[in-house]
Short mmCIF file of C-alpha atoms in Angstrom, two decimals:
data_model
loop_
_atom_site.label_atom_id
_atom_site.label_comp_id
_atom_site.label_asym_id
_atom_site.label_seq_id
_atom_site.Cartn_x
_atom_site.Cartn_y
_atom_site.Cartn_z
CA MET A 215 67.95 109.83 73.92
CA ASN A 216 69.50 106.80 72.12
CA CYS A 217 71.64 104.25 73.58
CA LYS A 218 74.71 104.35 74.60
CA ASN A 219 76.27 101.61 73.40
CA HIS A 220 74.34 101.40 70.31
CA PRO A 221 73.85 105.28 69.11
CA GLU A 222 71.44 103.74 66.30
CA ARG A 223 68.80 102.56 68.54
CA PRO A 224 66.41 104.37 70.67
CA ALA A 225 67.13 104.18 74.26
CA VAL A 226 63.78 102.33 76.51
CA SER A 227 65.58 102.76 80.03
CA VAL A 228 68.34 104.92 81.91
CA CYS A 229 71.49 103.66 84.10
CA PRO A 230 70.72 104.66 87.06
CA GLU A 231 74.28 105.49 88.06
CA CYS A 232 75.54 107.55 85.27
CA GLY A 233 72.28 108.75 83.28
CA HIS A 234 73.01 107.32 79.96
CA GLY A 235 70.27 105.95 77.76
CA LEU A 236 70.27 101.93 77.06
CA CYS A 237 68.44 100.03 74.48
CA THR A 238 66.35 97.07 75.13
CA GLU A 239 69.05 94.60 74.72
CA CYS A 240 71.47 96.61 77.01
CA SER A 241 68.65 97.29 79.58
CA ASN A 242 68.01 93.25 79.38
CA SER A 243 71.59 91.84 79.49
CA ARG A 244 72.38 89.95 82.93
CA GLY A 245 69.46 91.62 84.45
CA SER A 246 70.69 94.75 85.32
CA LEU A 247 69.55 98.15 84.67
CA LEU A 248 73.04 99.60 85.07
CA CYS A 249 75.52 100.04 81.65
CA ALA A 250 78.50 97.92 81.26
CA ASP A 251 80.64 100.56 82.33
CA CYS A 252 78.69 101.23 86.00
CA ARG A 253 78.48 97.35 86.01
CA LYS A 254 82.31 96.97 85.59
CA THR A 255 82.71 99.69 88.21
CA LYS A 256 80.26 97.89 90.92
CA LYS A 257 82.28 94.70 90.43
CA ALA A 258 85.56 96.21 90.95
CA GLU A 259 84.26 97.62 93.92
CA ASN A 260 82.87 94.59 95.11
CA ILE A 261 86.07 93.12 94.52
CA ALA A 262 88.24 95.40 96.24
CA SER A 263 85.33 95.51 99.48
CA SER A 264 85.86 91.98 99.62
CA ILE A 265 89.60 91.94 99.56
CA GLY A 266 89.96 94.45 102.04
CA TYR A 267 87.93 93.09 104.58
CA LEU A 268 89.83 89.69 104.09
CA VAL A 269 93.06 91.77 104.55
CA VAL A 270 91.79 93.54 107.49
CA PHE A 271 90.68 89.80 109.14
CA ALA A 272 94.53 88.86 108.72
CA VAL A 273 95.78 91.68 110.23
CA LEU A 274 93.50 91.66 113.08
CA PHE A 275 94.21 88.38 113.65
CA PHE A 276 97.92 88.59 113.49
CA VAL A 277 97.43 91.35 115.94
CA GLY A 278 95.95 89.58 118.43
CA TYR A 279 97.66 86.64 118.13
CA LYS A 280 100.72 88.69 118.66
CA LEU A 281 99.41 90.62 121.84
CA ASP A 282 97.73 87.46 123.28
CA PHE A 283 95.70 89.91 125.38
CA LEU A 284 93.13 86.73 127.04
CA PRO A 285 94.21 85.71 130.47
CA SER A 286 95.11 82.06 131.36
CA LYS A 287 94.94 80.40 134.57
CA SER A 288 95.98 77.36 133.44
CA GLY A 289 98.84 78.90 131.35
CA GLY A 290 98.01 77.68 128.33
CA ASP A 291 98.49 79.40 124.99
CA GLN A 292 95.26 81.92 124.22
CA SER A 293 96.97 83.51 121.35
CA PHE A 294 94.77 82.02 118.58
CA LEU A 295 91.73 83.00 120.38
CA SER A 296 92.87 86.28 120.92
CA GLY A 297 93.30 87.07 117.09
CA TYR A 298 89.72 85.44 116.68
CA ILE A 299 87.99 87.58 118.97
CA LEU A 300 89.63 90.37 117.00
CA VAL A 301 88.44 88.94 113.87
CA ALA A 302 84.86 88.07 115.25
CA LEU A 303 84.46 91.90 116.24
CA VAL A 304 84.92 93.23 112.67
CA THR A 305 82.76 90.27 111.41
CA GLY A 306 80.03 91.21 113.89
CA TRP A 307 80.41 94.96 112.67
CA GLN A 308 80.39 93.44 108.90
CA VAL A 309 77.03 91.46 109.49
CA PHE A 310 75.13 93.94 111.28
CA ASN A 311 76.07 97.05 108.67
CA SER A 312 74.82 94.89 105.81
CA LEU A 313 71.69 94.17 107.90
CA LEU A 314 70.81 97.37 109.36
CA ARG A 315 72.09 99.79 106.75
CA ASN A 316 70.03 102.70 106.74
CA THR A 317 68.62 102.08 110.04
CA VAL A 318 69.16 105.28 112.86
CA PHE A 319 69.02 104.80 116.80
CA VAL A 320 68.40 107.76 118.83
CA PHE A 321 69.60 107.77 122.25
CA SER A 322 70.26 110.46 125.03
CA ALA A 323 73.58 111.32 126.42
CA ASP A 324 73.32 109.45 129.19
CA THR A 325 72.38 106.19 127.74
CA ALA A 326 75.12 106.16 124.73
CA TRP A 327 77.70 104.53 126.35
CA LEU A 328 75.13 101.54 127.52
CA TYR A 329 74.34 101.76 123.59
CA MET A 330 78.13 101.55 122.72
CA LEU A 331 78.50 98.75 125.00
CA LEU A 332 76.09 96.50 123.97
CA LYS A 333 76.83 97.04 120.41
CA LEU A 334 80.44 95.85 121.06
CA ILE A 335 78.80 92.79 122.79
CA VAL A 336 76.37 91.94 120.08
CA TYR A 337 79.39 92.27 117.51
CA ILE A 338 81.64 89.73 119.17
CA VAL A 339 79.17 87.51 119.97
CA THR A 340 77.83 87.52 116.46
CA GLY A 341 80.97 87.35 115.07
CA PHE A 342 82.27 84.67 117.15
CA PHE A 343 80.04 82.30 115.60
CA LEU A 344 79.72 83.62 111.99
CA ALA A 345 83.39 84.60 111.20
CA PRO A 346 83.95 81.66 109.40
CA VAL A 347 80.93 81.75 107.35
CA VAL A 348 81.51 85.93 106.71
CA ILE A 349 85.50 84.97 105.75
CA ALA A 350 84.56 82.34 103.28
CA TRP A 351 82.00 84.28 101.82
CA ASN A 352 84.39 87.21 101.00
CA ILE A 353 86.54 84.88 99.49
CA VAL A 354 83.83 83.46 97.42
CA LYS A 355 82.67 86.91 96.46
CA VAL A 356 86.02 87.43 95.38
CA PHE A 357 86.18 84.48 93.23
CA TYR A 358 82.74 85.12 91.50
CA HIS A 359 82.91 88.72 91.06
CA SER A 360 86.83 88.18 89.39
CA LEU A 361 85.32 85.43 87.18
CA THR A 362 82.49 87.32 85.90
CA TYR A 363 84.23 91.06 85.89
CA THR A 364 86.48 89.38 82.88
CA SER A 365 83.23 88.39 81.16
CA ILE A 366 81.45 91.60 80.86
CA ARG A 367 81.31 93.60 77.49
#
């Protein structure tokens, strides 16, 4: 098997995504075992994912702001907090899905509702504190992947 990009060179590794052969130069470039096409595809997927999350955050904040579902005894405006709680829910979900990616929890049918309620509470509490960090991180990822996306050969 020869290299996908350099047909005259023998392959020393294989791209795990597409299975094409890579020579020493191609397998060592950028510290990744992916070929240039698969790296470009991964970068595009990362950009789309981060932009998707940012759009979801903006839409949820707007919906929560307009619904203003938090009651206020003082008659004050709770619209901002309503929007922020919806964003916190999705932020907590994003954080826990990235941390517990392949973890499976098994519960009986009797306790499944309790598990779902507990997850909802944990998502909101975690997201409440981490929402600014996660939003900033998604923005950084979009800029980082956009800058490196153009420099891939």
